[in-house]
mmCIF file of C-alpha atoms and ligand atoms in Angstrom:
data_model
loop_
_atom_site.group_PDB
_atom_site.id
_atom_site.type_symbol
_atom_site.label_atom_id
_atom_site.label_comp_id
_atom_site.label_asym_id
_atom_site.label_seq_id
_atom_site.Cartn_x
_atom_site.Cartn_y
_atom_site.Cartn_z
ATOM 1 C CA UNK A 217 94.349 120.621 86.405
ATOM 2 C CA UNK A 218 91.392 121.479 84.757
ATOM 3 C CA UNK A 219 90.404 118.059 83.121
ATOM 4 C CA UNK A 220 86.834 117.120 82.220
ATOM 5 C CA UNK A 221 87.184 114.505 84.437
ATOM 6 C CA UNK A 222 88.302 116.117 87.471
ATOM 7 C CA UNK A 223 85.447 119.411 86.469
ATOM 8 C CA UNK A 224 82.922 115.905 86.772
ATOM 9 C CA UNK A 225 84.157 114.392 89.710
ATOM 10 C CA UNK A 226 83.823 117.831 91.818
ATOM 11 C CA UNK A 227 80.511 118.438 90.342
ATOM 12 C CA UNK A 228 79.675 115.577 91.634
ATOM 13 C CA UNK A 229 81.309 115.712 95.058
ATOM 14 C CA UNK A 230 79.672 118.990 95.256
ATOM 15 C CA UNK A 231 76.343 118.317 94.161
ATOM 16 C CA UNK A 232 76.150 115.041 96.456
ATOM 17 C CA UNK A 233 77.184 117.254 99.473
ATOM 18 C CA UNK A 234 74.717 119.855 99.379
ATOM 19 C CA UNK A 235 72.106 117.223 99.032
ATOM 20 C CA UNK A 236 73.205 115.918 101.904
ATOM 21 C CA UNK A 237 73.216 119.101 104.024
ATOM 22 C CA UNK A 238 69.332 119.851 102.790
ATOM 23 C CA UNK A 239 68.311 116.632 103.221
ATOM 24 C CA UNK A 240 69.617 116.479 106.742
ATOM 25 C CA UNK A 241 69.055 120.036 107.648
ATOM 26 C CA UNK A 242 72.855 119.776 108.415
ATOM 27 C CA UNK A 243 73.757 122.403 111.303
ATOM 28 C CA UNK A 244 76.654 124.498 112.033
ATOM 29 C CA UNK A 245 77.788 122.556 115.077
ATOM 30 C CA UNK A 246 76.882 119.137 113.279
ATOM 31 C CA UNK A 247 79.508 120.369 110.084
ATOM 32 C CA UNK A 248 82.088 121.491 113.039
ATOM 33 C CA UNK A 249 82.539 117.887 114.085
ATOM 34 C CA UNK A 250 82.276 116.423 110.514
ATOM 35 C CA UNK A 251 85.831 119.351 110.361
ATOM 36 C CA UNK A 252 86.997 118.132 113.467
ATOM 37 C CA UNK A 253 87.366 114.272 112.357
ATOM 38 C CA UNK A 254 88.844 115.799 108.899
ATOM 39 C CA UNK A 255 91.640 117.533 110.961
ATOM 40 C CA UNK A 256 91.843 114.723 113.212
ATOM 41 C CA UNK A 257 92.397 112.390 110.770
ATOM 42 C CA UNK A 258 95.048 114.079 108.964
ATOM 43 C CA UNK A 259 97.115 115.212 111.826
ATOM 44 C CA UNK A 260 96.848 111.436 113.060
ATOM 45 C CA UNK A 261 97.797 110.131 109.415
ATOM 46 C CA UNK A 262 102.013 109.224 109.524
ATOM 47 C CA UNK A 263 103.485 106.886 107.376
ATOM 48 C CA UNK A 264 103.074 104.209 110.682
ATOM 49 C CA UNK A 265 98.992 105.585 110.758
ATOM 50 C CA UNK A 266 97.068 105.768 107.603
ATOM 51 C CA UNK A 267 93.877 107.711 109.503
ATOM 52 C CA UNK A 268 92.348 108.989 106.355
ATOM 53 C CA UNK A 269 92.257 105.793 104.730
ATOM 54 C CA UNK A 270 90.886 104.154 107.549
ATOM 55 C CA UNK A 271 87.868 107.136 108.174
ATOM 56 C CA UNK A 272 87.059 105.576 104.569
ATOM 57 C CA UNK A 273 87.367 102.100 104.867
ATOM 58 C CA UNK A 274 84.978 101.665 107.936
ATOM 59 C CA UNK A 275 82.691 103.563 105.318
ATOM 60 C CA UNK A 276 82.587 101.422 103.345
ATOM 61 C CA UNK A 277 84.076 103.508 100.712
ATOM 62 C CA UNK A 278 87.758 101.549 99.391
ATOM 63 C CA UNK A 279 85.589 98.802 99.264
ATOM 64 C CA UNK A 280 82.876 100.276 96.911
ATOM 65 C CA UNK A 281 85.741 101.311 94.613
ATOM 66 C CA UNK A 282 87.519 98.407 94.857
ATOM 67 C CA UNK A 283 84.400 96.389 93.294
ATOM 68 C CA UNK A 284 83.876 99.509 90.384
ATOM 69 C CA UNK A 285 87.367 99.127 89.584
ATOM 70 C CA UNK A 286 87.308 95.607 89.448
ATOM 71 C CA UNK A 287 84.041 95.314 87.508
ATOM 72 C CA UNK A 288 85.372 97.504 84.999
ATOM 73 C CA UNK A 289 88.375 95.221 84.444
ATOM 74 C CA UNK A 290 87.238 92.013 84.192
ATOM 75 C CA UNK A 291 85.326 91.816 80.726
ATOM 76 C CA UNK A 292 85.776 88.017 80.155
ATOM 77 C CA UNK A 293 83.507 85.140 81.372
ATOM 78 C CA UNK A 294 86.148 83.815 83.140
ATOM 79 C CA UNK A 295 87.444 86.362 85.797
ATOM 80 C CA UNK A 296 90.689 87.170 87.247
ATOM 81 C CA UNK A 297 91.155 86.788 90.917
ATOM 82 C CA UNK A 298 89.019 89.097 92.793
ATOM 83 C CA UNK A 299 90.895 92.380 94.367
ATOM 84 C CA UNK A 300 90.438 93.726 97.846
ATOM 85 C CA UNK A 301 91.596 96.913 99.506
ATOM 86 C CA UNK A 302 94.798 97.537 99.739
ATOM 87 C CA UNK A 303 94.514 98.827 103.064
ATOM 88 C CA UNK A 304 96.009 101.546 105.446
ATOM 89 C CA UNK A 305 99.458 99.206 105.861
ATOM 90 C CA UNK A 306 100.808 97.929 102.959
ATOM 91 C CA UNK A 307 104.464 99.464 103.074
ATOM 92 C CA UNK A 308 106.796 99.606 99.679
ATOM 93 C CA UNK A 309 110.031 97.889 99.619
ATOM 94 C CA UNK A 310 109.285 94.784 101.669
ATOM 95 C CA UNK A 311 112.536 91.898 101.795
ATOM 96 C CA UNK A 312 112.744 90.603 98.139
ATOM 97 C CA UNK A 313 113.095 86.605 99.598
ATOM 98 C CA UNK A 314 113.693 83.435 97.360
ATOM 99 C CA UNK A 315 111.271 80.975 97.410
ATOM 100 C CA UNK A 316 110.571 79.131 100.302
ATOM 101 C CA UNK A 317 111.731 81.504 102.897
ATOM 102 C CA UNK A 318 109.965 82.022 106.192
ATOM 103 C CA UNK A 319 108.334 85.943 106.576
ATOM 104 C CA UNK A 320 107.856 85.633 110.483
ATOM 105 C CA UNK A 321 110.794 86.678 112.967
ATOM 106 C CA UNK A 322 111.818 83.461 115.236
ATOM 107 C CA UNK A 323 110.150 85.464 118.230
ATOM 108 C CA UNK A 324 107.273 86.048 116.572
ATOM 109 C CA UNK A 325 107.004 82.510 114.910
ATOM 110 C CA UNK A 326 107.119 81.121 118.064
ATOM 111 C CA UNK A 327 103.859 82.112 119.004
ATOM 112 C CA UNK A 328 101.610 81.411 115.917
ATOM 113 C CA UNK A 329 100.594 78.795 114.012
ATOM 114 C CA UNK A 330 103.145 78.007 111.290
ATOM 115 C CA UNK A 331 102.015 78.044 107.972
ATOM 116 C CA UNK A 332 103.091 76.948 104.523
ATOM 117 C CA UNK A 333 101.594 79.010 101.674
ATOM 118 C CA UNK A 334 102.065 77.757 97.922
ATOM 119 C CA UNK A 335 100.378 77.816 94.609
ATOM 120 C CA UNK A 336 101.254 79.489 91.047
ATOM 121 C CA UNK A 337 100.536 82.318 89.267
ATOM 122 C CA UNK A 338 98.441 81.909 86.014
ATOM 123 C CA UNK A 339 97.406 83.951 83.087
ATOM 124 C CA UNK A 340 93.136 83.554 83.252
ATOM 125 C CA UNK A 341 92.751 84.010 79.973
ATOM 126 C CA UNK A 342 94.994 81.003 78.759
ATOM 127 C CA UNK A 343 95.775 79.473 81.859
ATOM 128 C CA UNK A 344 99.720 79.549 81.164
ATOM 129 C CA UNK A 345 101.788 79.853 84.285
ATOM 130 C CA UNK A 346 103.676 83.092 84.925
ATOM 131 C CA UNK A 347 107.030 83.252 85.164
ATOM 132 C CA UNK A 348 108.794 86.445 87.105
ATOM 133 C CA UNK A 349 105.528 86.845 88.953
ATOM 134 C CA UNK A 350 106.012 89.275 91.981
ATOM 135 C CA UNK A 351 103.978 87.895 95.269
ATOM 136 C CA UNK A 352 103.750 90.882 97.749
ATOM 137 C CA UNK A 353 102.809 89.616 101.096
ATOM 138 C CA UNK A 354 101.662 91.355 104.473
ATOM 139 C CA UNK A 355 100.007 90.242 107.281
ATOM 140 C CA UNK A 356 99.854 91.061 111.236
ATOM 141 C CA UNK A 357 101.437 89.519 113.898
ATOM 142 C CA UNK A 358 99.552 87.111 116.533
ATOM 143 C CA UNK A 359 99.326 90.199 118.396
ATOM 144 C CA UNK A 360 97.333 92.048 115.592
ATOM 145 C CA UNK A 361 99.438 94.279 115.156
ATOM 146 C CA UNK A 362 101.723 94.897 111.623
ATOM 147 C CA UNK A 363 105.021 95.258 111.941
ATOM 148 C CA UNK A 364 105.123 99.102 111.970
ATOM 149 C CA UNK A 365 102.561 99.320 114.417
ATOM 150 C CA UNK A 366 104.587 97.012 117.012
ATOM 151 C CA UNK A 367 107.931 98.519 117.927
ATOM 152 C CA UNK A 368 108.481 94.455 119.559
ATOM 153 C CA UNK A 369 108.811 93.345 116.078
ATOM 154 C CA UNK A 370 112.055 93.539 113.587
ATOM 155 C CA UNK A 371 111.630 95.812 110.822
ATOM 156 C CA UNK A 372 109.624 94.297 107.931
ATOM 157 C CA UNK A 373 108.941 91.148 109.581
ATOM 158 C CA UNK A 374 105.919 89.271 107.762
ATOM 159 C CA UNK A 375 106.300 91.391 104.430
ATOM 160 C CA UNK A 376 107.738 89.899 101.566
ATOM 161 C CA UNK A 377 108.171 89.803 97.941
ATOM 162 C CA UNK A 378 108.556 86.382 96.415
ATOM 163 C CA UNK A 379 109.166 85.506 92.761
ATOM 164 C CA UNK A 380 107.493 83.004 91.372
ATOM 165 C CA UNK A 381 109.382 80.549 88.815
ATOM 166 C CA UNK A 382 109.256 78.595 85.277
ATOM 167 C CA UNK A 383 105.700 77.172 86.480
ATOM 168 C CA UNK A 384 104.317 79.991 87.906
ATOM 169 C CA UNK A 385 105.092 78.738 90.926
ATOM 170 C CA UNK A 386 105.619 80.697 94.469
ATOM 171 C CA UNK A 387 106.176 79.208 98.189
ATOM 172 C CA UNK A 388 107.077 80.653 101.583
ATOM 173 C CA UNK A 389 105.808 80.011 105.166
ATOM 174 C CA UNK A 390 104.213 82.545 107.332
ATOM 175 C CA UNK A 391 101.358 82.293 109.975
ATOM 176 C CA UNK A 392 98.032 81.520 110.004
ATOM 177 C CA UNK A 393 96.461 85.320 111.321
ATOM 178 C CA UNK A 394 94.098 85.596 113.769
ATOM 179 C CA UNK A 395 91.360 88.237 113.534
ATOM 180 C CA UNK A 396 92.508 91.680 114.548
ATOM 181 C CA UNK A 397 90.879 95.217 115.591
ATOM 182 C CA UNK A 398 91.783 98.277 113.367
ATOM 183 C CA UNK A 399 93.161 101.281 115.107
ATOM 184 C CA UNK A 400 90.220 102.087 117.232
ATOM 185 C CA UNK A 401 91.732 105.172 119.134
ATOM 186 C CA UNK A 402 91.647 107.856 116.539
ATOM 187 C CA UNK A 403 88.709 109.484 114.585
ATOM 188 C CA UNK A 404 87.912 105.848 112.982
ATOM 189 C CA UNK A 405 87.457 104.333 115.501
ATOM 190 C CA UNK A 406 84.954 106.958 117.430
ATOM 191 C CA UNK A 407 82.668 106.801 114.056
ATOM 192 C CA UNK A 408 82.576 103.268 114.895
ATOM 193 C CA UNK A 409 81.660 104.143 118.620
ATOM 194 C CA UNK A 410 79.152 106.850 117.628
ATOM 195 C CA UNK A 411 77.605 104.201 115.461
ATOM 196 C CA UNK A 412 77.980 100.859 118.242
ATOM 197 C CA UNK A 413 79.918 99.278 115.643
ATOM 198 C CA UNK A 414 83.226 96.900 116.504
ATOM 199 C CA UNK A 415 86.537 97.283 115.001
ATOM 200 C CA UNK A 416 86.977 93.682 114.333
ATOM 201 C CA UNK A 417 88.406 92.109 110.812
ATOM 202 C CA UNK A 418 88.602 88.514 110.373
ATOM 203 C CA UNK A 419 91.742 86.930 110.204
ATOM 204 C CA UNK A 420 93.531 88.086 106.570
ATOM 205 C CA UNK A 421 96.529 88.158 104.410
ATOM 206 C CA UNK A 422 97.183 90.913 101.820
ATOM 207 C CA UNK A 423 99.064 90.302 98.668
ATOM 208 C CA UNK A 424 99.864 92.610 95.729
ATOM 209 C CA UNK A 425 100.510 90.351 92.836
ATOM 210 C CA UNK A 426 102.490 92.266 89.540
ATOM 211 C CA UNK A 427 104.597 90.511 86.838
ATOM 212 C CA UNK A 428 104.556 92.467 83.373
ATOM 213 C CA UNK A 429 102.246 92.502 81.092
ATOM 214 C CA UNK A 430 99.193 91.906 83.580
ATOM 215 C CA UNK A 431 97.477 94.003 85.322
ATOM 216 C CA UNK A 432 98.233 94.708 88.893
ATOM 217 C CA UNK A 433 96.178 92.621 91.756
ATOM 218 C CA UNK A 434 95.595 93.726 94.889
ATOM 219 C CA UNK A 435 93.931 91.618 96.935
ATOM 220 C CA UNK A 436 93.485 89.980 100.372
ATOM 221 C CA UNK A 437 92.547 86.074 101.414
ATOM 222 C CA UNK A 438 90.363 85.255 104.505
ATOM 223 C CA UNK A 439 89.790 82.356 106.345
ATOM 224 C CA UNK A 440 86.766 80.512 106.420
ATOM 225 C CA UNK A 441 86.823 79.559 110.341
ATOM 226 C CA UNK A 442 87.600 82.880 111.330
ATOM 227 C CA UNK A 443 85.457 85.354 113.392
ATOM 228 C CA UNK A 444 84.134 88.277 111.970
ATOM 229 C CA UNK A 445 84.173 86.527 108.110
ATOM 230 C CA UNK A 446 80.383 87.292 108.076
ATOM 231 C CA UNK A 447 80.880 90.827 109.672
ATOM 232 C CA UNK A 448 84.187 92.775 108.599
ATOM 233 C CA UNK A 449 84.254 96.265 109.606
ATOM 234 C CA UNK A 450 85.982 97.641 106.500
ATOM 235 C CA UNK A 451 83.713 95.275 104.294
ATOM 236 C CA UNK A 452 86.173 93.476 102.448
ATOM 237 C CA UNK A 453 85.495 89.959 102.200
ATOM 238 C CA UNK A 454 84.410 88.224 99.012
ATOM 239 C CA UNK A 455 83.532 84.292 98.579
ATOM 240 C CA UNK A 456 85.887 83.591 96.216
ATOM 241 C CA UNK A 457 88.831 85.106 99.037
ATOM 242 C CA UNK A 458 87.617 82.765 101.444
ATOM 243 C CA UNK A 459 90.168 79.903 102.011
ATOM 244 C CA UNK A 460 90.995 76.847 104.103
ATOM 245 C CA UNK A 461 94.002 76.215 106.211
ATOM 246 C CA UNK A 462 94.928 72.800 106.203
ATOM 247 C CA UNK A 463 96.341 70.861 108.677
ATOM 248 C CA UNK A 464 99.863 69.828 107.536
ATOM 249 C CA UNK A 465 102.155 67.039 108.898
ATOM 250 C CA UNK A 466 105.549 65.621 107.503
ATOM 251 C CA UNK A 467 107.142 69.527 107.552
ATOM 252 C CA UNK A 468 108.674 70.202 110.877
ATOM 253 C CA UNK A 469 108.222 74.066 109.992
ATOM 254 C CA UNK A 470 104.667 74.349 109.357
ATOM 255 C CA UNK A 471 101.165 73.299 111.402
ATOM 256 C CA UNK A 472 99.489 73.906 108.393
ATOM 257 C CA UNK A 473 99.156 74.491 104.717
ATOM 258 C CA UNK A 474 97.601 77.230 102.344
ATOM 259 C CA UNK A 475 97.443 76.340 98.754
ATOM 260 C CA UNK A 476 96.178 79.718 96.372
ATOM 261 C CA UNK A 477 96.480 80.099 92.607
ATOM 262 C CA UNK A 478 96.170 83.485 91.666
ATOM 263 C CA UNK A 479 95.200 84.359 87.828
ATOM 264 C CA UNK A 480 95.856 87.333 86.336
ATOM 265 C CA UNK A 481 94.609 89.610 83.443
ATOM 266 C CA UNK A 482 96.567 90.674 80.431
ATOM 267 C CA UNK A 483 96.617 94.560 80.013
HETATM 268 C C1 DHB B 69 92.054 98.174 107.089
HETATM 269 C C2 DHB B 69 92.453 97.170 106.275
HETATM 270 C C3 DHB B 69 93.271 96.211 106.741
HETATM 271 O O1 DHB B 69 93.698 95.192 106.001
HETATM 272 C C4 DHB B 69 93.689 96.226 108.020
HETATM 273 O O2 DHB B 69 94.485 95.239 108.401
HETATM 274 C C5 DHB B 69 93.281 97.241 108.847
HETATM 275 C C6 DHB B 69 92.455 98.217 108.378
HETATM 276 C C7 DHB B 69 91.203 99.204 106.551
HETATM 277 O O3 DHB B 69 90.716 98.998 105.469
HETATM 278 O O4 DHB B 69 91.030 100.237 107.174
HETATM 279 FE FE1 FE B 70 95.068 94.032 106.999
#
Protein backbone atom coordinates (compact mmCIF):
# COMPACT_ATOMS: atom_id res chain seq x y z
CA UNK A 1 0.00 0.00 0.00
CA UNK A 2 0.63 3.29 -0.98
CA UNK A 3 1.54 4.95 2.45
CA UNK A 4 3.74 8.04 2.77
CA UNK A 5 5.88 6.06 4.61
CA UNK A 6 6.45 3.21 2.46
CA UNK A 7 6.52 6.11 -0.94
CA UNK A 8 9.73 7.46 1.63
CA UNK A 9 11.32 4.42 2.43
CA UNK A 10 11.60 3.35 -1.46
CA UNK A 11 12.68 6.75 -2.34
CA UNK A 12 15.13 6.25 -0.27
CA UNK A 13 16.15 2.68 -1.04
CA UNK A 14 16.16 3.87 -4.52
CA UNK A 15 17.97 6.94 -4.33
CA UNK A 16 20.78 5.25 -2.03
CA UNK A 17 21.17 2.50 -4.74
CA UNK A 18 21.80 4.45 -7.69
CA UNK A 19 24.33 6.37 -5.75
CA UNK A 20 25.90 3.48 -5.15
CA UNK A 21 26.05 2.14 -8.73
CA UNK A 22 27.61 5.78 -9.95
CA UNK A 23 29.78 6.00 -7.33
CA UNK A 24 31.19 2.57 -7.94
CA UNK A 25 30.81 2.53 -11.64
CA UNK A 26 28.83 -0.69 -10.76
CA UNK A 27 29.07 -3.23 -13.85
CA UNK A 28 26.79 -5.66 -15.34
CA UNK A 29 28.68 -8.73 -14.19
CA UNK A 30 29.43 -7.01 -10.70
CA UNK A 31 25.16 -6.50 -10.28
CA UNK A 32 24.87 -10.35 -11.61
CA UNK A 33 26.58 -11.61 -8.48
CA UNK A 34 25.04 -8.97 -6.12
CA UNK A 35 21.44 -11.18 -7.96
CA UNK A 36 23.08 -14.28 -7.50
CA UNK A 37 23.56 -13.97 -3.51
CA UNK A 38 19.80 -12.45 -3.54
CA UNK A 39 18.57 -15.77 -5.13
CA UNK A 40 20.91 -17.68 -3.15
CA UNK A 41 19.85 -16.46 -0.13
CA UNK A 42 16.28 -16.93 -0.55
CA UNK A 43 16.28 -20.35 -1.98
CA UNK A 44 18.65 -21.26 1.09
CA UNK A 45 16.18 -19.40 3.61
CA UNK A 46 13.74 -22.48 5.38
CA UNK A 47 12.25 -22.11 8.53
CA UNK A 48 15.63 -24.33 9.92
CA UNK A 49 17.92 -21.46 7.69
CA UNK A 50 17.16 -17.85 8.02
CA UNK A 51 19.80 -16.86 4.92
CA UNK A 52 18.36 -13.48 4.33
CA UNK A 53 18.58 -12.44 7.75
CA UNK A 54 21.91 -13.58 8.11
CA UNK A 55 23.23 -11.74 4.47
CA UNK A 56 22.08 -8.70 6.81
CA UNK A 57 23.36 -9.33 10.01
CA UNK A 58 27.08 -9.87 8.94
CA UNK A 59 26.26 -6.29 7.44
CA UNK A 60 25.88 -4.94 10.00
CA UNK A 61 22.42 -3.98 9.20
CA UNK A 62 19.82 -5.73 12.25
CA UNK A 63 22.23 -4.28 14.33
CA UNK A 64 22.03 -0.62 13.05
CA UNK A 65 18.24 -0.93 13.44
CA UNK A 66 18.28 -2.51 16.46
CA UNK A 67 20.15 0.67 18.09
CA UNK A 68 17.50 3.29 15.95
CA UNK A 69 14.77 1.39 17.34
CA UNK A 70 16.04 1.33 20.63
CA UNK A 71 17.12 4.98 20.73
CA UNK A 72 13.81 5.96 19.76
CA UNK A 73 12.28 4.13 22.73
CA UNK A 74 14.09 4.92 25.52
CA UNK A 75 13.26 8.71 26.30
CA UNK A 76 14.01 8.59 30.09
CA UNK A 77 17.39 9.14 31.87
CA UNK A 78 17.22 5.96 33.17
CA UNK A 79 17.08 3.31 30.32
CA UNK A 80 15.50 0.05 29.88
CA UNK A 81 17.66 -2.91 29.24
CA UNK A 82 19.43 -2.62 26.05
CA UNK A 83 17.93 -4.87 22.97
CA UNK A 84 19.95 -6.95 20.57
CA UNK A 85 19.03 -8.76 17.39
CA UNK A 86 16.78 -11.13 17.48
CA UNK A 87 18.60 -13.23 15.22
CA UNK A 88 18.08 -15.82 12.33
CA UNK A 89 16.88 -18.66 15.17
CA UNK A 90 14.61 -17.61 17.53
CA UNK A 91 11.63 -20.16 16.92
CA UNK A 92 7.85 -19.36 18.34
CA UNK A 93 6.26 -21.68 20.69
CA UNK A 94 9.23 -22.80 22.78
CA UNK A 95 8.18 -25.32 26.16
CA UNK A 96 6.21 -22.94 28.50
CA UNK A 97 8.39 -24.45 31.85
CA UNK A 98 7.74 -23.46 35.59
CA UNK A 99 10.33 -21.94 37.30
CA UNK A 100 13.33 -23.62 37.98
CA UNK A 101 13.31 -26.14 35.27
CA UNK A 102 16.40 -27.22 33.40
CA UNK A 103 16.28 -26.13 29.27
CA UNK A 104 19.20 -28.60 28.28
CA UNK A 105 18.40 -32.36 27.24
CA UNK A 106 20.35 -34.88 29.78
CA UNK A 107 22.63 -35.73 26.64
CA UNK A 108 23.30 -32.50 25.94
CA UNK A 109 23.75 -31.33 29.65
CA UNK A 110 26.19 -33.74 30.02
CA UNK A 111 28.63 -32.07 28.07
CA UNK A 112 28.45 -28.34 29.13
CA UNK A 113 28.91 -26.42 31.89
CA UNK A 114 25.75 -26.31 34.02
CA UNK A 115 24.39 -23.16 34.72
CA UNK A 116 21.89 -21.52 37.01
CA UNK A 117 20.32 -18.32 35.61
CA UNK A 118 18.09 -16.05 38.01
CA UNK A 119 17.11 -12.51 38.56
CA UNK A 120 13.63 -10.49 38.28
CA UNK A 121 11.93 -8.55 36.03
CA UNK A 122 11.44 -4.79 36.90
CA UNK A 123 9.52 -1.87 35.65
CA UNK A 124 12.66 0.98 34.99
CA UNK A 125 10.67 3.61 35.46
CA UNK A 126 9.50 2.73 39.12
CA UNK A 127 11.51 -0.11 39.79
CA UNK A 128 8.38 -2.37 40.83
CA UNK A 129 8.84 -6.02 40.09
CA UNK A 130 6.76 -7.61 37.34
CA UNK A 131 4.58 -10.12 37.89
CA UNK A 132 3.43 -12.55 34.75
CA UNK A 133 6.66 -11.56 33.08
CA UNK A 134 7.35 -13.92 30.03
CA UNK A 135 11.33 -14.92 29.86
CA UNK A 136 11.94 -16.36 26.29
CA UNK A 137 15.17 -18.15 26.25
CA UNK A 138 17.44 -19.66 23.36
CA UNK A 139 20.76 -20.56 23.17
CA UNK A 140 23.07 -23.23 21.19
CA UNK A 141 24.26 -26.32 22.18
CA UNK A 142 28.11 -27.02 23.19
CA UNK A 143 28.29 -28.01 19.72
CA UNK A 144 27.17 -24.51 18.39
CA UNK A 145 24.64 -25.55 16.94
CA UNK A 146 20.62 -24.59 17.95
CA UNK A 147 18.45 -27.10 18.28
CA UNK A 148 16.97 -26.98 14.74
CA UNK A 149 20.17 -26.92 13.21
CA UNK A 150 21.31 -30.31 15.04
CA UNK A 151 19.06 -33.22 14.13
CA UNK A 152 21.24 -35.00 17.53
CA UNK A 153 19.23 -32.81 19.68
CA UNK A 154 15.38 -33.29 20.99
CA UNK A 155 13.06 -30.90 19.62
CA UNK A 156 13.15 -27.52 21.43
CA UNK A 157 15.84 -28.40 23.69
CA UNK A 158 17.43 -25.10 25.28
CA UNK A 159 14.26 -22.87 24.41
CA UNK A 160 12.03 -21.92 26.98
CA UNK A 161 9.47 -19.65 28.25
CA UNK A 162 9.52 -19.02 31.97
CA UNK A 163 7.12 -16.90 34.01
CA UNK A 164 8.30 -14.88 36.36
CA UNK A 165 6.32 -14.52 39.83
CA UNK A 166 4.89 -12.02 42.68
CA UNK A 167 8.59 -10.47 42.82
CA UNK A 168 9.38 -10.36 39.46
CA UNK A 169 11.24 -13.13 39.89
CA UNK A 170 12.40 -15.91 37.14
CA UNK A 171 14.94 -19.03 37.53
CA UNK A 172 15.94 -22.00 35.38
CA UNK A 173 19.31 -23.70 34.61
CA UNK A 174 20.82 -23.98 31.25
CA UNK A 175 24.52 -23.88 30.03
CA UNK A 176 27.08 -21.62 29.97
CA UNK A 177 27.56 -21.24 25.70
CA UNK A 178 30.61 -21.32 24.17
CA UNK A 179 31.33 -19.08 21.16
CA UNK A 180 29.91 -20.41 17.94
CA UNK A 181 30.35 -19.81 13.97
CA UNK A 182 27.19 -18.69 12.02
CA UNK A 183 26.24 -20.72 9.03
CA UNK A 184 29.28 -20.13 6.97
CA UNK A 185 28.31 -22.37 3.89
CA UNK A 186 25.72 -20.31 2.16
CA UNK A 187 25.86 -16.77 0.57
CA UNK A 188 26.74 -15.27 4.23
CA UNK A 189 29.21 -16.84 4.77
CA UNK A 190 31.15 -16.31 1.19
CA UNK A 191 30.61 -12.32 1.82
CA UNK A 192 32.52 -13.05 4.82
CA UNK A 193 35.18 -15.02 2.68
CA UNK A 194 35.24 -12.40 -0.10
CA UNK A 195 35.90 -9.92 2.64
CA UNK A 196 38.66 -12.36 4.99
CA UNK A 197 36.29 -11.95 7.68
CA UNK A 198 35.48 -15.02 10.38
CA UNK A 199 32.15 -16.24 11.24
CA UNK A 200 32.77 -16.28 14.88
CA UNK A 201 30.15 -14.86 17.72
CA UNK A 202 31.09 -14.89 21.22
CA UNK A 203 29.45 -17.05 23.46
CA UNK A 204 25.50 -15.65 23.89
CA UNK A 205 22.07 -16.20 25.16
CA UNK A 206 18.96 -14.66 23.54
CA UNK A 207 15.91 -13.77 25.48
CA UNK A 208 12.64 -12.10 24.41
CA UNK A 209 11.21 -10.62 27.51
CA UNK A 210 7.07 -9.55 27.18
CA UNK A 211 4.58 -9.20 30.10
CA UNK A 212 1.68 -6.59 29.32
CA UNK A 213 1.78 -3.34 29.44
CA UNK A 214 5.65 -3.02 28.55
CA UNK A 215 7.13 -2.94 25.69
CA UNK A 216 8.63 -5.97 24.14
CA UNK A 217 12.61 -6.69 24.74
CA UNK A 218 14.58 -8.45 22.64
CA UNK A 219 17.79 -8.86 23.60
CA UNK A 220 20.89 -11.09 23.98
CA UNK A 221 23.64 -11.40 27.07
CA UNK A 222 27.39 -12.13 26.40
CA UNK A 223 30.03 -13.20 28.40
CA UNK A 224 32.81 -11.24 29.39
CA UNK A 225 35.61 -14.13 29.11
CA UNK A 226 34.47 -15.19 25.92
CA UNK A 227 36.31 -15.02 22.52
CA UNK A 228 35.21 -12.91 19.94
CA UNK A 229 33.39 -10.29 22.72
CA UNK A 230 35.65 -7.57 21.15
CA UNK A 231 35.00 -8.86 17.52
CA UNK A 232 31.36 -10.29 16.79
CA UNK A 233 30.65 -10.86 13.28
CA UNK A 234 26.99 -9.77 13.33
CA UNK A 235 28.01 -6.75 15.66
CA UNK A 236 25.85 -7.26 18.45
CA UNK A 237 27.46 -6.81 21.62
CA UNK A 238 26.82 -3.88 23.93
CA UNK A 239 28.61 -3.18 27.50
CA UNK A 240 25.78 -3.18 29.40
CA UNK A 241 25.01 -7.17 27.83
CA UNK A 242 28.23 -8.17 29.00
CA UNK A 243 27.93 -10.52 32.06
CA UNK A 244 29.84 -12.76 34.45
CA UNK A 245 29.38 -16.40 35.10
CA UNK A 246 30.03 -17.24 38.48
CA UNK A 247 31.36 -20.10 39.85
CA UNK A 248 28.64 -21.81 41.96
CA UNK A 249 29.00 -24.54 44.66
CA UNK A 250 26.34 -26.00 47.17
CA UNK A 251 23.84 -26.93 43.91
CA UNK A 252 24.66 -30.33 42.64
CA UNK A 253 22.96 -29.16 39.22
CA UNK A 254 24.86 -26.21 38.33
CA UNK A 255 28.92 -25.28 37.89
CA UNK A 256 27.92 -21.93 37.84
CA UNK A 257 25.59 -19.04 38.33
CA UNK A 258 24.11 -16.11 36.15
CA UNK A 259 22.28 -13.49 38.01
CA UNK A 260 20.36 -10.71 35.30
CA UNK A 261 17.62 -8.22 36.15
CA UNK A 262 15.97 -7.14 33.23
CA UNK A 263 13.87 -3.68 33.34
CA UNK A 264 11.37 -2.91 31.19
CA UNK A 265 9.52 0.16 29.66
CA UNK A 266 5.89 0.99 30.03
CA UNK A 267 4.14 1.48 26.57
C1 LIG B 1 23.06 -14.41 14.06
C2 LIG B 1 22.65 -14.17 15.32
C3 LIG B 1 22.75 -15.13 16.26
O1 LIG B 1 22.37 -14.96 17.52
C4 LIG B 1 23.27 -16.33 15.96
O2 LIG B 1 23.34 -17.21 16.94
C5 LIG B 1 23.69 -16.58 14.67
C6 LIG B 1 23.59 -15.61 13.72
C7 LIG B 1 22.91 -13.37 13.07
O3 LIG B 1 22.63 -12.27 13.47
O4 LIG B 1 23.04 -13.64 11.88
FE1 LIG C 1 22.51 -16.69 18.61
Amino acid sequence: KATPRVRQLTAGLINHLHDFARENELTVDEWMVGVELMNAAGRMSTDKRNEGQLVCDILGLESLVDEITYKLASTAADEPTATAILGPFYRHNAPRLPNGSCIVSDAVNAQGDRTWMHGTVSDFATGNPIEGAVVDVWHTAPNGLYEQQDPDQPEMNLRGRFTTGKGGEYDFYCLRPVPYPIPFDGPAGKVLQALDRHPFRPAHIHFLITAPGYKPIVTQIFDRKSKYIDDDSVFAVKDSLIVDFLPFHGDPRADFELPYDFKLASF
